[in-house]
Amino acid sequence: MSLRLQRLLFILLTLAIILSAVLLILYNTRENVSYFYTPSEIDKLDIVINETIRIGGFVENDSFNKISSSSFKFKITDEKASILVTFNGILPDLFREGQGAVIEGAFVNNDIFNATNVFAKHDENYMPASIKEDLKDTGYWNKKYK
Amino acid sequence: MKFLVNPGNFNKFADYVFLPVLISSIILFSIGLIFAFYLSPDDYQQGSTVRIMYVHVPSAWLALLTYAIMTLYSIAGLAFRIPFGFIINTAVAPIGAVFTLICIISGSLWGKPMWGTWWVWDARLTSVAILFIIYLIIIFMNLSFENRIVREKVVAIFVLVGSINLPIVKFSVDWWNTLHQPATISKLSKPSIDPSMMIPLIIMTFAFIMVGLVIAILRIKTEIISRKSNLI
């Protein structure tokens, strides 16, 4: 085996070892690396009252209630479980029913989650606005897009 | 293909391609910007804000591509003792850093209206911030050693260690829950973007590649000359 090939193998092997070490660390801390919990993950966890966490999912259809101009009530769902959220503040532009959202806040009791921050999450789909009108006209518009 | 590993051949090749690359970068950027601002449609959800994508996504791709190229040249430099590998490392690191910075700034400007926040510490944003810091460390290391032979080896090893971050940036949106959405175009199946938005994105990507190449050619030639005259 030539010296060059030995050096190449040595470098690649070292890289592979470091990479697997880093990935192992990340894999075993994935709950902390993940930015938010989904409602069904929350169901499996023990709820700690007043501990700040983030939950993420879709804003459930027909769940949005405006209590006053800056006070809102809605449900976050992942189609398996849903959580009732209350929020005082300004909602981002993209926030609407059926849209993804990440909520930062804490449980005030076992059922109600009080949000301190609301972030809208958008999906990886991009479509011209004119096509939305065409789809609506022809009846092919999927309600899930909102 | 000798221009990829030999400074002399690179110089000759660069002299041939420099003008065409420069001209095509100007043309592509003009066409791309006209497409991005006027000829591409508004998004059904995001409205006009989607146009930030035409700067954000190409700069993110190029930030990763630049680092991948540095990684390959570091392996070549260390394993096969090709000095040109170290020349590339010194020359293109600032280019990658600038692309990363453009990506982070445009992403912030996009995040504020869409997500409702400039910055969050989710896996994608954090790993890109780490990429930027790695680029900065490489630039500072390139400036800080007296002995060039020692310096280029240390930098190349650091580039290799930092390359672990590349797959983490790429797959962070698939491995963990993040506020950042998953990739639109990496799927092998039909991308979830309309052709009328895909075309400006591709034009802008090639425009960014050409601009990157223009700066890279100039910086690599400068590096070769200053090594020949023992300035560094």
Tab-separated table of C-alpha atoms in Angstrom:
chain	number	residue	atom	x	y	z
A	1	MET	CA	0.000	0.000	0.000
A	2	SER	CA	1.441	3.315	-1.035
A	3	LEU	CA	2.052	6.076	1.466
A	4	ARG	CA	-0.540	8.315	-0.216
A	5	LEU	CA	-3.228	5.682	0.055
A	6	GLN	CA	-2.335	5.108	3.725
A	7	ARG	CA	-2.677	8.812	4.446
A	8	LEU	CA	-5.995	8.947	2.575
A	9	LEU	CA	-7.345	5.958	4.512
A	10	PHE	CA	-6.113	7.465	7.780
A	11	ILE	CA	-7.919	10.748	7.059
A	12	LEU	CA	-11.166	9.078	5.962
A	13	LEU	CA	-11.152	6.729	8.959
A	14	THR	CA	-10.563	9.623	11.364
A	15	LEU	CA	-13.399	11.575	9.762
A	16	ALA	CA	-15.727	8.577	10.004
A	17	ILE	CA	-14.923	8.123	13.701
A	18	ILE	CA	-15.447	11.812	14.545
A	19	LEU	CA	-18.669	11.894	12.508
A	20	SER	CA	-20.105	8.842	14.251
A	21	ALA	CA	-19.144	10.282	17.654
A	22	VAL	CA	-20.920	13.566	16.915
A	23	LEU	CA	-23.958	11.817	15.459
A	24	LEU	CA	-24.209	9.526	18.485
A	25	ILE	CA	-24.186	12.540	20.801
A	26	LEU	CA	-26.833	14.298	18.723
A	27	TYR	CA	-28.957	11.160	18.408
A	28	ASN	CA	-29.022	10.628	22.157
A	29	THR	CA	-29.848	14.250	22.905
A	30	ARG	CA	-32.448	14.563	20.146
A	31	GLU	CA	-35.223	15.484	22.556
A	32	ASN	CA	-33.231	18.539	23.584
A	33	VAL	CA	-32.125	19.317	20.031
A	34	SER	CA	-35.698	19.276	18.746
A	35	TYR	CA	-37.155	22.751	18.808
A	36	PHE	CA	-40.642	21.739	19.915
A	37	TYR	CA	-42.841	18.848	21.073
A	38	THR	CA	-45.854	17.704	19.088
A	39	PRO	CA	-49.171	17.370	20.995
A	40	SER	CA	-49.005	13.549	20.896
A	41	GLU	CA	-45.470	13.660	22.353
A	42	ILE	CA	-46.828	15.886	25.132
A	43	ASP	CA	-49.459	13.233	25.869
A	44	LYS	CA	-46.727	10.702	26.641
A	45	LEU	CA	-44.711	13.131	28.788
A	46	ASP	CA	-45.516	14.211	32.313
A	47	ILE	CA	-46.856	17.745	32.210
A	48	VAL	CA	-44.919	20.081	34.482
A	49	ILE	CA	-47.000	23.126	35.372
A	50	ASN	CA	-45.314	26.497	34.643
A	51	GLU	CA	-42.270	24.961	32.934
A	52	THR	CA	-41.468	26.813	29.693
A	53	ILE	CA	-41.625	24.515	26.664
A	54	ARG	CA	-42.501	24.787	22.982
A	55	ILE	CA	-45.222	22.849	21.254
A	56	GLY	CA	-45.741	22.647	17.504
A	57	GLY	CA	-48.440	21.450	15.162
A	58	PHE	CA	-51.308	22.783	13.115
A	59	VAL	CA	-53.899	25.282	14.297
A	60	GLU	CA	-57.023	23.142	14.466
A	61	ASN	CA	-59.817	24.093	12.066
A	62	ASP	CA	-62.775	25.934	13.654
A	63	SER	CA	-60.928	26.224	16.975
A	64	PHE	CA	-59.779	29.843	16.710
A	65	ASN	CA	-61.549	32.272	19.060
A	66	LYS	CA	-60.827	35.960	19.385
A	67	ILE	CA	-61.576	36.958	22.971
A	68	SER	CA	-60.442	40.559	22.591
A	69	SER	CA	-58.266	42.464	20.093
A	70	SER	CA	-55.063	41.008	21.524
A	71	SER	CA	-56.307	37.922	23.312
A	72	PHE	CA	-56.837	34.644	21.498
A	73	LYS	CA	-57.795	31.054	22.135
A	74	PHE	CA	-57.124	28.159	19.755
A	75	LYS	CA	-56.160	24.487	19.608
A	76	ILE	CA	-52.859	23.053	18.369
A	77	THR	CA	-53.199	19.588	16.864
A	78	ASP	CA	-51.171	16.923	15.076
A	79	GLU	CA	-54.307	14.998	14.133
A	80	LYS	CA	-53.707	12.529	17.005
A	81	ALA	CA	-53.905	14.861	19.990
A	82	SER	CA	-54.709	18.512	20.508
A	83	ILE	CA	-53.911	21.137	23.127
A	84	LEU	CA	-55.916	24.227	24.078
A	85	VAL	CA	-53.766	27.372	23.902
A	86	THR	CA	-54.444	30.884	25.194
A	87	PHE	CA	-52.371	33.820	23.996
A	88	ASN	CA	-52.101	37.563	24.685
A	89	GLY	CA	-50.143	39.444	22.055
A	90	ILE	CA	-49.604	39.917	18.333
A	91	LEU	CA	-49.963	36.945	16.007
A	92	PRO	CA	-47.616	36.614	12.977
A	93	ASP	CA	-49.035	37.264	9.464
A	94	LEU	CA	-49.071	33.617	8.431
A	95	PHE	CA	-51.004	32.495	11.500
A	96	ARG	CA	-54.407	31.035	10.565
A	97	GLU	CA	-56.434	27.860	10.986
A	98	GLY	CA	-54.892	24.865	9.274
A	99	GLN	CA	-51.465	26.502	9.273
A	100	GLY	CA	-48.408	25.147	11.120
A	101	ALA	CA	-47.375	27.032	14.255
A	102	VAL	CA	-44.853	26.744	17.078
A	103	ILE	CA	-45.998	28.005	20.486
A	104	GLU	CA	-43.675	28.927	23.348
A	105	GLY	CA	-45.159	29.026	26.808
A	106	ALA	CA	-46.160	26.887	29.765
A	107	PHE	CA	-49.065	24.775	30.980
A	108	VAL	CA	-51.130	26.655	33.564
A	109	ASN	CA	-53.003	23.471	34.411
A	110	ASN	CA	-53.317	20.015	32.880
A	111	ASP	CA	-55.446	21.227	29.960
A	112	ILE	CA	-54.603	24.851	29.207
A	113	PHE	CA	-51.336	26.010	27.679
A	114	ASN	CA	-50.579	29.703	28.104
A	115	ALA	CA	-48.446	31.009	25.236
A	116	THR	CA	-45.849	33.752	25.594
A	117	ASN	CA	-44.667	33.601	21.955
A	118	VAL	CA	-46.359	32.353	18.786
A	119	PHE	CA	-44.316	31.592	15.656
A	120	ALA	CA	-45.938	30.656	12.351
A	121	LYS	CA	-44.350	27.715	10.582
A	122	HIS	CA	-44.618	27.516	6.828
A	123	ASP	CA	-44.311	24.361	4.755
A	124	GLU	CA	-41.952	23.602	1.883
A	125	ASN	CA	-44.617	24.208	-0.795
A	126	TYR	CA	-44.451	27.256	-3.008
A	127	MET	CA	-47.249	28.093	-5.413
A	128	PRO	CA	-48.222	31.252	-7.329
A	129	ALA	CA	-51.263	33.042	-5.887
A	130	SER	CA	-52.984	32.963	-9.313
A	131	ILE	CA	-52.945	29.149	-9.342
A	132	LYS	CA	-54.789	29.150	-6.006
A	133	GLU	CA	-57.619	31.098	-7.681
A	134	ASP	CA	-57.646	28.675	-10.653
A	135	LEU	CA	-57.780	25.690	-8.328
A	136	LYS	CA	-60.633	27.247	-6.368
A	137	ASP	CA	-62.548	27.944	-9.576
A	138	THR	CA	-62.205	24.364	-10.784
A	139	GLY	CA	-62.953	22.921	-7.357
A	140	TYR	CA	-59.612	21.178	-7.002
A	141	TRP	CA	-58.491	23.374	-4.117
A	142	ASN	CA	-57.367	21.239	-1.217
A	143	LYS	CA	-58.690	22.769	2.009
A	144	LYS	CA	-55.546	21.650	3.801
A	145	TYR	CA	-53.516	24.311	1.974
A	146	LYS	CA	-55.646	27.107	3.454
B	1	MET	CA	-8.328	18.493	-15.827
B	2	LYS	CA	-4.857	19.410	-14.564
B	3	PHE	CA	-6.010	22.955	-13.807
B	4	LEU	CA	-7.813	21.543	-10.771
B	5	VAL	CA	-4.562	20.532	-9.052
B	6	ASN	CA	-1.726	22.459	-10.706
B	7	PRO	CA	-1.250	26.222	-10.095
B	8	GLY	CA	0.449	26.805	-13.483
B	9	ASN	CA	-2.316	25.065	-15.417
B	10	PHE	CA	-4.918	26.815	-13.278
B	11	ASN	CA	-3.479	30.197	-14.223
B	12	LYS	CA	-3.647	29.381	-17.942
B	13	PHE	CA	-7.184	27.978	-17.621
B	14	ALA	CA	-8.309	30.955	-15.512
B	15	ASP	CA	-7.088	33.393	-18.174
B	16	TYR	CA	-9.292	31.654	-20.744
B	17	VAL	CA	-12.456	31.456	-18.675
B	18	PHE	CA	-12.275	34.655	-16.620
B	19	LEU	CA	-13.918	36.986	-19.135
B	20	PRO	CA	-16.737	34.562	-20.125
B	21	VAL	CA	-17.455	33.862	-16.436
B	22	LEU	CA	-17.465	37.581	-15.607
B	23	ILE	CA	-19.834	38.402	-18.475
B	24	SER	CA	-22.177	35.505	-17.759
B	25	SER	CA	-22.289	36.476	-14.064
B	26	ILE	CA	-23.453	39.983	-15.031
B	27	ILE	CA	-26.000	38.662	-17.558
B	28	LEU	CA	-27.355	35.932	-15.258
B	29	PHE	CA	-27.640	38.334	-12.328
B	30	SER	CA	-29.549	40.876	-14.437
B	31	ILE	CA	-31.937	38.255	-15.830
B	32	GLY	CA	-32.284	36.603	-12.420
B	33	LEU	CA	-33.120	39.863	-10.637
B	34	ILE	CA	-35.657	40.861	-13.329
B	35	PHE	CA	-37.273	37.426	-12.921
B	36	ALA	CA	-37.140	37.584	-9.127
B	37	PHE	CA	-38.665	41.070	-8.860
B	38	TYR	CA	-41.017	41.328	-11.830
B	39	LEU	CA	-41.619	38.097	-13.722
B	40	SER	CA	-42.144	35.671	-10.832
B	41	PRO	CA	-45.557	35.394	-9.181
B	42	ASP	CA	-46.510	36.122	-5.562
B	43	ASP	CA	-46.775	33.075	-3.318
B	44	TYR	CA	-50.259	31.874	-2.345
B	45	GLN	CA	-49.388	32.205	1.352
B	46	GLN	CA	-46.415	34.514	1.655
B	47	GLY	CA	-47.219	37.088	-1.021
B	48	SER	CA	-44.246	39.156	-2.141
B	49	THR	CA	-42.050	38.067	0.760
B	50	VAL	CA	-41.317	34.828	-1.100
B	51	ARG	CA	-38.916	36.798	-3.324
B	52	ILE	CA	-36.371	36.739	-0.475
B	53	MET	CA	-36.021	33.045	-1.390
B	54	TYR	CA	-34.200	33.955	-4.613
B	55	VAL	CA	-31.312	35.341	-2.553
B	56	HIS	CA	-31.598	33.189	0.563
B	57	VAL	CA	-31.619	29.725	-1.017
B	58	PRO	CA	-28.765	30.211	-3.563
B	59	SER	CA	-26.523	31.738	-0.877
B	60	ALA	CA	-27.277	28.833	1.483
B	61	TRP	CA	-26.469	26.265	-1.222
B	62	LEU	CA	-23.244	28.056	-2.131
B	63	ALA	CA	-22.195	28.355	1.514
B	64	LEU	CA	-22.416	24.551	1.758
B	65	LEU	CA	-20.896	23.943	-1.696
B	66	THR	CA	-17.893	26.174	-0.908
B	67	TYR	CA	-17.228	24.224	2.282
B	68	ALA	CA	-17.599	20.886	0.472
B	69	ILE	CA	-14.998	22.025	-2.086
B	70	MET	CA	-12.645	23.094	0.739
B	71	THR	CA	-13.098	19.670	2.354
B	72	LEU	CA	-12.163	17.819	-0.857
B	73	TYR	CA	-9.102	20.028	-1.366
B	74	SER	CA	-8.047	19.568	2.267
B	75	ILE	CA	-8.099	15.787	1.814
B	76	ALA	CA	-6.146	16.177	-1.436
B	77	GLY	CA	-3.693	18.546	0.214
B	78	LEU	CA	-3.066	16.345	3.256
B	79	ALA	CA	-3.179	12.882	1.680
B	80	PHE	CA	-1.596	13.525	-1.716
B	81	ARG	CA	0.594	16.487	-0.718
B	82	ILE	CA	-0.935	18.763	-3.360
B	83	PRO	CA	-0.039	22.353	-2.386
B	84	PHE	CA	-2.875	23.664	-4.574
B	85	GLY	CA	-5.334	22.229	-2.031
B	86	PHE	CA	-3.995	24.608	0.613
B	87	ILE	CA	-4.088	27.517	-1.845
B	88	ILE	CA	-7.824	26.867	-2.395
B	89	ASN	CA	-8.465	26.716	1.359
B	90	THR	CA	-6.883	30.115	1.927
B	91	ALA	CA	-8.537	31.677	-1.117
B	92	VAL	CA	-12.174	30.583	-0.878
B	93	ALA	CA	-12.856	30.588	2.898
B	94	PRO	CA	-13.880	34.300	2.945
B	95	ILE	CA	-16.194	33.676	-0.049
B	96	GLY	CA	-17.997	30.915	1.856
B	97	ALA	CA	-18.190	33.111	4.953
B	98	VAL	CA	-19.848	35.918	2.975
B	99	PHE	CA	-22.371	33.514	1.405
B	100	THR	CA	-23.210	32.188	4.894
B	101	LEU	CA	-23.642	35.737	6.175
B	102	ILE	CA	-25.935	36.641	3.252
B	103	CYS	CA	-27.934	33.487	3.978
B	104	ILE	CA	-28.289	34.331	7.691
B	105	ILE	CA	-29.214	37.998	7.122
B	106	SER	CA	-31.732	37.296	4.333
B	107	GLY	CA	-33.156	34.439	6.414
B	108	SER	CA	-33.657	36.783	9.374
B	109	LEU	CA	-35.404	39.320	7.172
B	110	TRP	CA	-37.630	36.521	5.863
B	111	GLY	CA	-38.266	35.027	9.302
B	112	LYS	CA	-39.505	38.243	10.892
B	113	PRO	CA	-42.611	38.693	8.696
B	114	MET	CA	-43.323	34.976	8.178
B	115	TRP	CA	-42.478	33.240	11.455
B	116	GLY	CA	-42.811	36.303	13.661
B	117	THR	CA	-39.200	36.222	14.869
B	118	TRP	CA	-35.766	37.279	13.591
B	119	TRP	CA	-33.973	34.313	15.073
B	120	VAL	CA	-34.668	31.110	16.996
B	121	TRP	CA	-32.177	28.521	18.227
B	122	ASP	CA	-33.620	25.590	16.307
B	123	ALA	CA	-31.324	22.928	14.818
B	124	ARG	CA	-31.137	24.393	11.298
B	125	LEU	CA	-30.431	27.995	12.321
B	126	THR	CA	-27.961	26.972	15.012
B	127	SER	CA	-25.996	24.669	12.709
B	128	VAL	CA	-25.759	27.421	10.069
B	129	ALA	CA	-24.529	29.848	12.763
B	130	ILE	CA	-21.866	27.250	13.659
B	131	LEU	CA	-20.913	27.000	9.961
B	132	PHE	CA	-20.365	30.770	9.930
B	133	ILE	CA	-18.197	30.597	13.062
B	134	ILE	CA	-16.153	27.752	11.520
B	135	TYR	CA	-15.554	29.906	8.427
B	136	LEU	CA	-14.422	32.800	10.660
B	137	ILE	CA	-12.022	30.545	12.580
B	138	ILE	CA	-10.514	29.318	9.275
B	139	ILE	CA	-10.031	32.916	8.112
B	140	PHE	CA	-8.372	33.911	11.413
B	141	MET	CA	-6.166	30.799	11.418
B	142	ASN	CA	-5.026	31.691	7.915
B	143	LEU	CA	-3.888	35.060	9.238
B	144	SER	CA	-2.285	33.932	12.456
B	145	PHE	CA	0.612	31.518	11.813
B	146	GLU	CA	4.187	32.604	11.097
B	147	ASN	CA	5.163	29.324	9.453
B	148	ARG	CA	3.217	28.702	6.257
B	149	ILE	CA	3.859	24.927	6.128
B	150	VAL	CA	2.512	24.457	9.653
B	151	ARG	CA	-0.372	26.823	9.052
B	152	GLU	CA	-1.774	25.156	5.961
B	153	LYS	CA	-1.706	21.720	7.575
B	154	VAL	CA	-3.436	22.914	10.737
B	155	VAL	CA	-6.057	24.773	8.689
B	156	ALA	CA	-6.694	21.733	6.454
B	157	ILE	CA	-7.181	19.480	9.492
B	158	PHE	CA	-9.553	22.046	10.995
B	159	VAL	CA	-11.507	22.193	7.718
B	160	LEU	CA	-11.874	18.389	7.820
B	161	VAL	CA	-13.109	18.398	11.428
B	162	GLY	CA	-15.531	21.223	10.607
B	163	SER	CA	-16.923	19.279	7.636
B	164	ILE	CA	-18.836	17.127	10.155
B	165	ASN	CA	-21.188	20.107	10.379
B	166	LEU	CA	-22.197	19.868	6.684
B	167	PRO	CA	-24.509	16.815	6.922
B	168	ILE	CA	-25.897	18.264	10.167
B	169	VAL	CA	-26.864	21.514	8.391
B	170	LYS	CA	-28.344	19.607	5.456
B	171	PHE	CA	-30.373	17.038	7.398
B	172	SER	CA	-31.187	19.055	10.556
B	173	VAL	CA	-34.678	19.797	9.219
B	174	ASP	CA	-35.378	16.075	8.680
B	175	TRP	CA	-33.820	14.699	11.874
B	176	TRP	CA	-35.355	17.086	14.384
B	177	ASN	CA	-38.445	19.234	14.804
B	178	THR	CA	-37.377	22.674	13.628
B	179	LEU	CA	-39.117	25.959	12.959
B	180	HIS	CA	-37.364	25.975	9.580
B	181	GLN	CA	-39.324	23.993	6.982
B	182	PRO	CA	-37.829	20.898	5.295
B	183	ALA	CA	-36.088	21.075	1.918
B	184	THR	CA	-38.219	21.904	-1.122
B	185	ILE	CA	-35.999	20.779	-3.949
B	186	SER	CA	-33.764	17.991	-2.595
B	187	LYS	CA	-36.461	15.367	-3.141
B	188	LEU	CA	-35.870	13.171	-6.163
B	189	SER	CA	-39.570	13.285	-6.955
B	190	LYS	CA	-41.290	16.375	-8.321
B	191	PRO	CA	-40.201	19.404	-6.283
B	192	SER	CA	-42.970	21.130	-4.342
B	193	ILE	CA	-42.370	24.447	-6.038
B	194	ASP	CA	-44.095	25.774	-9.135
B	195	PRO	CA	-41.950	26.052	-12.316
B	196	SER	CA	-42.643	29.804	-12.464
B	197	MET	CA	-40.756	30.129	-9.159
B	198	MET	CA	-38.247	27.349	-9.808
B	199	ILE	CA	-36.864	29.019	-12.973
B	200	PRO	CA	-35.835	32.303	-11.273
B	201	LEU	CA	-34.387	30.279	-8.399
B	202	ILE	CA	-32.206	28.246	-10.777
B	203	ILE	CA	-31.107	31.351	-12.706
B	204	MET	CA	-30.172	33.096	-9.440
B	205	THR	CA	-28.268	30.005	-8.280
B	206	PHE	CA	-26.141	30.013	-11.445
B	207	ALA	CA	-25.684	33.783	-11.082
B	208	PHE	CA	-24.369	33.243	-7.520
B	209	ILE	CA	-22.082	30.429	-8.749
B	210	MET	CA	-20.644	32.701	-11.453
B	211	VAL	CA	-20.072	35.599	-9.038
B	212	GLY	CA	-18.424	33.166	-6.618
B	213	LEU	CA	-16.208	31.863	-9.447
B	214	VAL	CA	-15.132	35.381	-10.471
B	215	ILE	CA	-14.041	36.213	-6.914
B	216	ALA	CA	-12.500	32.755	-6.448
B	217	ILE	CA	-10.403	33.013	-9.644
B	218	LEU	CA	-9.096	36.447	-8.603
B	219	ARG	CA	-8.301	35.301	-5.059
B	220	ILE	CA	-6.640	32.036	-6.133
B	221	LYS	CA	-4.436	33.864	-8.672
B	222	THR	CA	-3.449	36.415	-6.008
B	223	GLU	CA	-2.620	33.585	-3.614
B	224	ILE	CA	-0.450	31.816	-6.228
B	225	ILE	CA	1.446	35.028	-7.012
B	226	SER	CA	2.061	35.919	-3.367
B	227	ARG	CA	3.345	32.390	-2.674
B	228	LYS	CA	5.702	32.572	-5.657
B	229	SER	CA	7.115	35.875	-4.484
B	230	ASN	CA	7.306	34.569	-0.889
B	231	LEU	CA	5.147	37.349	0.443
B	232	ILE	CA	3.542	34.901	2.846
